[in-house]
């Protein structure tokens, strides 16, 4: 063994140390590759199975003559022992693997045997059940046959001919011949063939099932009925069926095929009966309820008339028992004129800053909140807008409320929306509490407010009336305790109660389309308890309560009477003011919602439809004379959209009007832009914005999108735009008169009037009228106006001039020429 460059080499067969080609590690001992003159030898580390010589595996035995040079006897024995140990380990591993394979095969065989046994048991059980059912069916059939034979034998008169009465079977066995015929026929049709009566007999094979007799098969009941008729006919018994009298429900209109189906009669028979009555109809045409009644009576059935509106009968009208009623919080609505401090007063009560979130400090929606007073009483407040456009919102607030708090500014007194709020409260028949706000202002005069209220039949306690009045200041917090005390006192007098243990009913205060949550409705529960998971119908929409969120933004599992909550889970955005009712099944809710939607659609179509030819012509004439300004409105909530549409309807006169093509809630979408492009209308967004695709489409198509957050600005801008459609007013200003003294004929010009200006001034650019005996005989313009031989722009009073009319020559001495100018004046809508 020698050493070269720090690596150990092994001399084998006269190899030199410089012939070492590669040294690689295998475990801890290195394998040395030595290249000799004849062959390449790899000497493995101890424990390897075989050394490799010349690329082939050969075992080097302990024979010294065949042993590689340089290997001692001890090293060779050690290597052979390692080789034997490796072979023994390999044999043990092979045996272990073989035992594991045999165990797995045995486990698979056991499981397969168990599955086959279970399958055999299942088949045997099914066979037993089938055999038992067949035995019971056979017994029932034999019992029915015996009973039928007994009835036929009792009802059949004695036969005149004894031979006919008992052929071949003797007397007392009338069914022997038919049963013998059935038996012979069955014997002739063995092997799965079809019997003469149309039924298959014998065993059904796979070839028969795949090759013949496909298609729809008769049911077992039909086959039994046919067998019974054949048996009765063979025994001479009656075959007529007893007429089944049915109660047929008929709506206002019904299709002929549906009517036949409800009567269980053939459609052809019903059509034939209608044709006999002189009505040439098909099975797909509709007939009215009166005609259907005649058909039903002719077929011997009974009619039961129903209405389409009966689908709403599933909404239970529960009469609450006195012992089920429990006290509920009062619903207090804050109403009044705009900017009189309604929301600020509510903020002071709630210790919050709601007004800072409203655009321009003006409430645009109905807000619903719950407040807990110092004495523990819970009050539900509704804050309504005060702008004139939100009339319907105030009316809605008054309808669902128990107490109205009328807020009047002490420095502004009674205003138009204050009077409107008073009227809403009186119409709803609810008590009123007057809150005189802004008493901290220097020019505040509460007594003037009380005096002005007398004109509207509102007499406060200080004026010897029965209406509570409280002086408050939302800024300083003055009088808030007295106001809450007055509300609590009024609520105790009303003794408000409701039944929380029943299906919930409520009113939609506001509705909107949220981008992340879908349609959301703010509902004030009026009776019962609304739970998460309840199925409900509200107006033309329905849904299942997916989540309930209170006024604090927290998710709750239920909401009792007088509790305002946001309801998620609607299939569409309802109208503000719709009533929410809980029903049992989703199918009922869908049916009620579809009926209401269809009825509303027909009502809208009937309201805008012309029914006679005169109405059609008059409507077409009106449309020609009236200029329309189309717009699209998208708002954040349903109440705002409703208020904007109502405000747009009030803009215009006999010459121009604003037409709302579409209004809805939610962001402005690409479909809105497409509708605006088709109609040439601008898109108005109220507290909403257009999404990215809608903005891109609007830029490409040149559609104008305007955003607003205050309804004042929106109404003013639309009114100004509609004013541009008004035709300008033409006003005439008379500037002078001239009298014709003489008429001259000038070559190339025609007849020229020699005139003297008697009044005002004559201008070349002005319009002229020719008067003869104070009657206008011509109106036009001047072709020429000359002073001596020069063309002049105007001629003053008292001077002479020459005039020639454009395209008119019938002028005479003594005629008067009236000179005037037209002025266009732009008009604006009031």
GROMACS .gro file of C-alpha atoms in nm, residues 474-752:
model
  279
  474UNK     CA    1  -8.008   7.067   2.165
  475UNK     CA    2  -7.682   7.258   2.194
  476UNK     CA    3  -7.684   7.319   2.569
  477UNK     CA    4  -7.889   7.013   2.665
  478UNK     CA    5  -8.154   7.226   2.835
  479UNK     CA    6  -8.490   7.059   2.896
  480UNK     CA    7  -8.395   6.713   2.767
  481UNK     CA    8  -8.491   6.546   3.094
  482UNK     CA    9  -8.832   6.715   3.086
  483UNK     CA   10  -8.881   6.599   2.726
  484UNK     CA   11  -8.801   6.236   2.813
  485UNK     CA   12  -9.027   6.260   3.117
  486UNK     CA   13  -9.312   6.390   2.899
  487UNK     CA   14  -9.259   6.102   2.652
  488UNK     CA   15  -9.259   5.845   2.934
  489UNK     CA   16  -9.575   5.997   3.083
  490UNK     CA   17  -9.751   5.988   2.748
  491UNK     CA   18  -9.641   5.626   2.695
  492UNK     CA   19  -9.784   5.524   3.033
  493UNK     CA   20 -10.116   5.683   2.942
  494UNK     CA   21 -10.124   5.490   2.613
  495UNK     CA   22 -10.050   5.156   2.788
  496UNK     CA   23  -9.871   5.012   2.483
  497UNK     CA   24  -9.875   4.631   2.463
  498UNK     CA   25  -9.791   4.358   2.212
  499UNK     CA   26  -9.765   3.981   2.193
  500UNK     CA   27  -9.401   3.875   2.148
  501UNK     CA   28  -9.486   3.503   2.123
  502UNK     CA   29  -9.625   3.497   1.770
  503UNK     CA   30  -9.520   3.535   1.407
  504UNK     CA   31  -9.364   3.875   1.352
  505UNK     CA   32  -9.517   4.162   1.157
  506UNK     CA   33  -9.343   4.491   1.092
  507UNK     CA   34  -9.305   4.792   0.864
  508UNK     CA   35  -9.015   4.876   0.636
  509UNK     CA   36  -8.878   5.213   0.744
  510UNK     CA   37  -8.603   5.228   0.483
  511UNK     CA   38  -8.447   4.999   0.222
  512UNK     CA   39  -8.122   5.008   0.030
  513UNK     CA   40  -7.892   4.794  -0.184
  514UNK     CA   41  -7.559   4.735  -0.013
  515UNK     CA   42  -7.266   4.632  -0.230
  516UNK     CA   43  -7.134   4.369   0.009
  517UNK     CA   44  -7.456   4.258   0.180
  518UNK     CA   45  -7.716   4.282  -0.096
  519UNK     CA   46  -8.067   4.421  -0.035
  520UNK     CA   47  -8.102   4.552   0.320
  521UNK     CA   48  -8.427   4.671   0.481
  522UNK     CA   49  -8.461   4.867   0.805
  523UNK     CA   50  -8.767   4.709   0.967
  524UNK     CA   51  -8.956   4.823   1.275
  525UNK     CA   52  -9.108   4.512   1.434
  526UNK     CA   53  -9.462   4.601   1.543
  527UNK     CA   54  -9.589   4.270   1.678
  528UNK     CA   55  -9.442   3.929   1.748
  529UNK     CA   56  -9.072   3.841   1.743
  530UNK     CA   57  -8.859   3.819   1.431
  531UNK     CA   58  -8.598   3.539   1.453
  532UNK     CA   59  -8.297   3.464   1.240
  533UNK     CA   60  -8.400   3.201   0.984
  534UNK     CA   61  -8.766   3.311   0.958
  535UNK     CA   62  -8.922   3.307   0.610
  536UNK     CA   63  -9.104   3.631   0.531
  537UNK     CA   64  -9.274   3.824   0.254
  538UNK     CA   65  -9.251   4.203   0.233
  539UNK     CA   66  -9.439   4.380  -0.045
  540UNK     CA   67  -9.331   4.234  -0.379
  541UNK     CA   68  -9.020   4.069  -0.229
  542UNK     CA   69  -8.960   3.767  -0.008
  543UNK     CA   70  -8.667   3.601   0.162
  544UNK     CA   71  -8.525   3.428   0.466
  545UNK     CA   72  -8.372   3.624   0.755
  546UNK     CA   73  -7.999   3.571   0.713
  547UNK     CA   74  -7.892   3.822   0.978
  548UNK     CA   75  -8.043   4.082   1.210
  549UNK     CA   76  -7.839   4.395   1.296
  550UNK     CA   77  -7.954   4.643   1.561
  551UNK     CA   78  -7.901   5.021   1.566
  552UNK     CA   79  -7.559   4.974   1.733
  553UNK     CA   80  -7.431   4.761   1.443
  554UNK     CA   81  -7.439   4.439   1.647
  555UNK     CA   82  -7.577   4.109   1.522
  556UNK     CA   83  -7.872   3.976   1.721
  557UNK     CA   84  -8.066   3.651   1.703
  558UNK     CA   85  -8.415   3.803   1.741
  559UNK     CA   86  -8.601   4.133   1.753
  560UNK     CA   87  -8.916   4.190   1.956
  561UNK     CA   88  -9.193   4.451   1.932
  562UNK     CA   89  -9.087   4.816   1.879
  563UNK     CA   90  -8.728   4.712   1.795
  564UNK     CA   91  -8.574   4.854   1.475
  565UNK     CA   92  -8.335   4.615   1.299
  566UNK     CA   93  -8.167   4.579   0.962
  567UNK     CA   94  -8.283   4.260   0.790
  568UNK     CA   95  -8.052   4.076   0.548
  569UNK     CA   96  -8.161   3.795   0.318
  570UNK     CA   97  -8.410   3.955   0.078
  571UNK     CA   98  -8.423   3.860  -0.289
  572UNK     CA   99  -8.479   4.224  -0.391
  573UNK     CA  100  -8.509   4.574  -0.255
  574UNK     CA  101  -8.860   4.637  -0.113
  575UNK     CA  102  -9.044   4.966  -0.118
  576UNK     CA  103  -9.024   5.182   0.191
  577UNK     CA  104  -9.351   5.146   0.381
  578UNK     CA  105  -9.414   4.781   0.283
  579UNK     CA  106  -9.542   4.545   0.552
  580UNK     CA  107  -9.330   4.246   0.654
  581UNK     CA  108  -9.513   3.922   0.742
  582UNK     CA  109  -9.362   3.591   0.847
  583UNK     CA  110  -9.501   3.281   0.668
  584UNK     CA  111  -9.441   2.909   0.712
  585UNK     CA  112  -9.280   2.799   0.384
  586UNK     CA  113  -9.072   2.960   0.115
  587UNK     CA  114  -9.316   2.842  -0.153
  588UNK     CA  115  -9.596   3.043   0.009
  589UNK     CA  116  -9.374   3.352   0.032
  590UNK     CA  117  -9.273   3.320  -0.334
  591UNK     CA  118  -9.634   3.276  -0.448
  592UNK     CA  119  -9.754   3.580  -0.252
  593UNK     CA  120  -9.466   3.795  -0.378
  594UNK     CA  121  -9.530   3.692  -0.742
  595UNK     CA  122  -9.900   3.769  -0.709
  596UNK     CA  123  -9.831   4.114  -0.565
  597UNK     CA  124  -9.573   4.191  -0.833
  598UNK     CA  125  -9.815   4.087  -1.109
  599UNK     CA  126 -10.096   4.294  -0.958
  600UNK     CA  127  -9.871   4.600  -0.925
  601UNK     CA  128  -9.754   4.562  -1.285
  602UNK     CA  129 -10.111   4.547  -1.412
  603UNK     CA  130 -10.204   4.847  -1.200
  604UNK     CA  131  -9.918   5.054  -1.339
  605UNK     CA  132 -10.004   4.950  -1.693
  606UNK     CA  133 -10.371   5.038  -1.643
  607UNK     CA  134 -10.284   5.377  -1.496
  608UNK     CA  135 -10.074   5.477  -1.796
  609UNK     CA  136 -10.276   5.311  -2.070
  610UNK     CA  137 -10.520   5.477  -2.309
  611UNK     CA  138 -10.836   5.271  -2.347
  612UNK     CA  139 -11.014   5.452  -2.631
  613UNK     CA  140 -10.910   5.589  -2.969
  614UNK     CA  141 -10.981   5.945  -2.856
  615UNK     CA  142 -10.752   5.898  -2.557
  616UNK     CA  143 -10.478   5.760  -2.778
  617UNK     CA  144 -10.500   6.058  -3.016
  618UNK     CA  145 -10.513   6.307  -2.730
  619UNK     CA  146 -10.213   6.148  -2.560
  620UNK     CA  147 -10.013   6.148  -2.882
  621UNK     CA  148 -10.100   6.515  -2.939
  622UNK     CA  149  -9.993   6.602  -2.585
  623UNK     CA  150  -9.664   6.422  -2.631
  624UNK     CA  151  -9.596   6.621  -2.948
  625UNK     CA  152  -9.658   6.953  -2.777
  626UNK     CA  153  -9.468   6.876  -2.455
  627UNK     CA  154  -9.089   6.867  -2.448
  628UNK     CA  155  -8.952   6.597  -2.220
  629UNK     CA  156  -8.625   6.584  -2.031
  630UNK     CA  157  -8.545   6.219  -1.954
  631UNK     CA  158  -8.324   6.132  -1.656
  632UNK     CA  159  -8.207   5.820  -1.468
  633UNK     CA  160  -8.199   5.831  -1.089
  634UNK     CA  161  -7.994   5.604  -0.862
  635UNK     CA  162  -8.001   5.668  -0.486
  636UNK     CA  163  -7.854   5.507  -0.178
  637UNK     CA  164  -8.185   5.415  -0.016
  638UNK     CA  165  -8.539   5.355  -0.139
  639UNK     CA  166  -8.688   5.651   0.048
  640UNK     CA  167  -8.451   5.899  -0.116
  641UNK     CA  168  -8.523   5.756  -0.462
  642UNK     CA  169  -8.896   5.787  -0.394
  643UNK     CA  170  -8.859   6.148  -0.278
  644UNK     CA  171  -8.650   6.242  -0.584
  645UNK     CA  172  -8.902   6.088  -0.824
  646UNK     CA  173  -9.183   6.279  -0.657
  647UNK     CA  174  -8.984   6.603  -0.674
  648UNK     CA  175  -8.909   6.548  -1.044
  649UNK     CA  176  -9.280   6.495  -1.114
  650UNK     CA  177  -9.351   6.845  -0.982
  651UNK     CA  178  -9.100   7.012  -1.216
  652UNK     CA  179  -9.246   7.138  -1.543
  653UNK     CA  180  -9.553   7.294  -1.699
  654UNK     CA  181  -9.766   7.251  -2.010
  655UNK     CA  182  -9.462   7.287  -2.237
  656UNK     CA  183  -9.187   7.090  -2.067
  657UNK     CA  184  -9.166   6.814  -1.809
  658UNK     CA  185  -8.909   6.586  -1.649
  659UNK     CA  186  -8.949   6.215  -1.712
  660UNK     CA  187  -8.776   5.966  -1.483
  661UNK     CA  188  -8.696   5.670  -1.707
  662UNK     CA  189  -8.566   5.453  -1.425
  663UNK     CA  190  -8.508   5.488  -1.053
  664UNK     CA  191  -8.343   5.245  -0.817
  665UNK     CA  192  -8.105   5.196  -0.530
  666UNK     CA  193  -7.740   5.099  -0.541
  667UNK     CA  194  -7.437   5.198  -0.742
  668UNK     CA  195  -7.459   5.316  -1.103
  669UNK     CA  196  -7.393   5.012  -1.324
  670UNK     CA  197  -7.307   4.957  -1.687
  671UNK     CA  198  -7.668   4.864  -1.767
  672UNK     CA  199  -7.778   5.208  -1.643
  673UNK     CA  200  -7.529   5.367  -1.882
  674UNK     CA  201  -7.669   5.155  -2.168
  675UNK     CA  202  -8.024   5.270  -2.090
  676UNK     CA  203  -7.908   5.632  -2.069
  677UNK     CA  204  -7.736   5.602  -2.407
  678UNK     CA  205  -8.047   5.456  -2.571
  679UNK     CA  206  -8.269   5.736  -2.440
  680UNK     CA  207  -8.020   6.023  -2.442
  681UNK     CA  208  -8.065   6.090  -2.072
  682UNK     CA  209  -7.817   6.200  -1.806
  683UNK     CA  210  -7.760   5.979  -1.500
  684UNK     CA  211  -7.810   6.131  -1.155
  685UNK     CA  212  -7.645   5.965  -0.857
  686UNK     CA  213  -7.769   6.062  -0.510
  687UNK     CA  214  -7.516   5.955  -0.246
  688UNK     CA  215  -7.395   5.677  -0.480
  689UNK     CA  216  -7.114   5.647  -0.733
  690UNK     CA  217  -7.060   5.464  -1.060
  691UNK     CA  218  -6.846   5.152  -1.062
  692UNK     CA  219  -6.533   5.122  -1.279
  693UNK     CA  220  -6.704   4.958  -1.577
  694UNK     CA  221  -6.987   5.213  -1.570
  695UNK     CA  222  -6.740   5.505  -1.563
  696UNK     CA  223  -6.549   5.358  -1.856
  697UNK     CA  224  -6.870   5.303  -2.056
  698UNK     CA  225  -6.989   5.657  -1.977
  699UNK     CA  226  -6.661   5.807  -2.101
  700UNK     CA  227  -6.674   5.604  -2.421
  701UNK     CA  228  -7.038   5.684  -2.496
  702UNK     CA  229  -7.037   6.044  -2.376
  703UNK     CA  230  -7.300   5.997  -2.107
  704UNK     CA  231  -7.306   6.263  -1.835
  705UNK     CA  232  -7.310   6.142  -1.474
  706UNK     CA  233  -7.390   6.395  -1.201
  707UNK     CA  234  -7.341   6.325  -0.832
  708UNK     CA  235  -7.540   6.493  -0.553
  709UNK     CA  236  -7.560   6.458  -0.178
  710UNK     CA  237  -7.814   6.733  -0.101
  711UNK     CA  238  -8.159   6.724  -0.255
  712UNK     CA  239  -8.176   7.106  -0.280
  713UNK     CA  240  -7.891   7.112  -0.532
  714UNK     CA  241  -8.036   6.823  -0.732
  715UNK     CA  242  -8.379   6.983  -0.771
  716UNK     CA  243  -8.233   7.324  -0.861
  717UNK     CA  244  -8.001   7.181  -1.127
  718UNK     CA  245  -8.272   6.969  -1.290
  719UNK     CA  246  -8.508   7.264  -1.287
  720UNK     CA  247  -8.244   7.484  -1.456
  721UNK     CA  248  -8.176   7.215  -1.718
  722UNK     CA  249  -8.548   7.173  -1.787
  723UNK     CA  250  -8.583   7.549  -1.824
  724UNK     CA  251  -8.348   7.526  -2.121
  725UNK     CA  252  -8.610   7.320  -2.305
  726UNK     CA  253  -8.861   7.603  -2.283
  727UNK     CA  254  -8.903   7.800  -2.603
  728UNK     CA  255  -8.790   8.159  -2.563
  729UNK     CA  256  -9.060   8.419  -2.523
  730UNK     CA  257  -9.083   8.652  -2.826
  731UNK     CA  258  -9.171   9.008  -2.732
  732UNK     CA  259  -9.243   9.280  -2.990
  733UNK     CA  260  -9.139   9.641  -2.931
  734UNK     CA  261  -9.299   9.898  -3.161
  735UNK     CA  262  -9.035  10.155  -3.258
  736UNK     CA  263  -9.210  10.372  -3.516
  737UNK     CA  264  -9.475  10.448  -3.780
  738UNK     CA  265  -9.440  10.581  -4.133
  739UNK     CA  266  -9.704  10.703  -4.379
  740UNK     CA  267  -9.681  10.644  -4.757
  741UNK     CA  268  -9.708  10.975  -4.943
  742UNK     CA  269  -9.644  10.854  -5.297
  743UNK     CA  270  -9.551  10.532  -5.481
  744UNK     CA  271  -9.275  10.529  -5.742
  745UNK     CA  272  -9.169  10.261  -5.988
  746UNK     CA  273  -8.792  10.221  -6.006
  747UNK     CA  274  -8.622  10.004  -6.265
  748UNK     CA  275  -8.446   9.705  -6.111
  749UNK     CA  276  -8.602   9.767  -5.771
  750UNK     CA  277  -8.976   9.762  -5.827
  751UNK     CA  278  -9.237   9.976  -5.651
  752UNK     CA  279  -9.089  10.207  -5.390
   0.00000   0.00000   0.00000
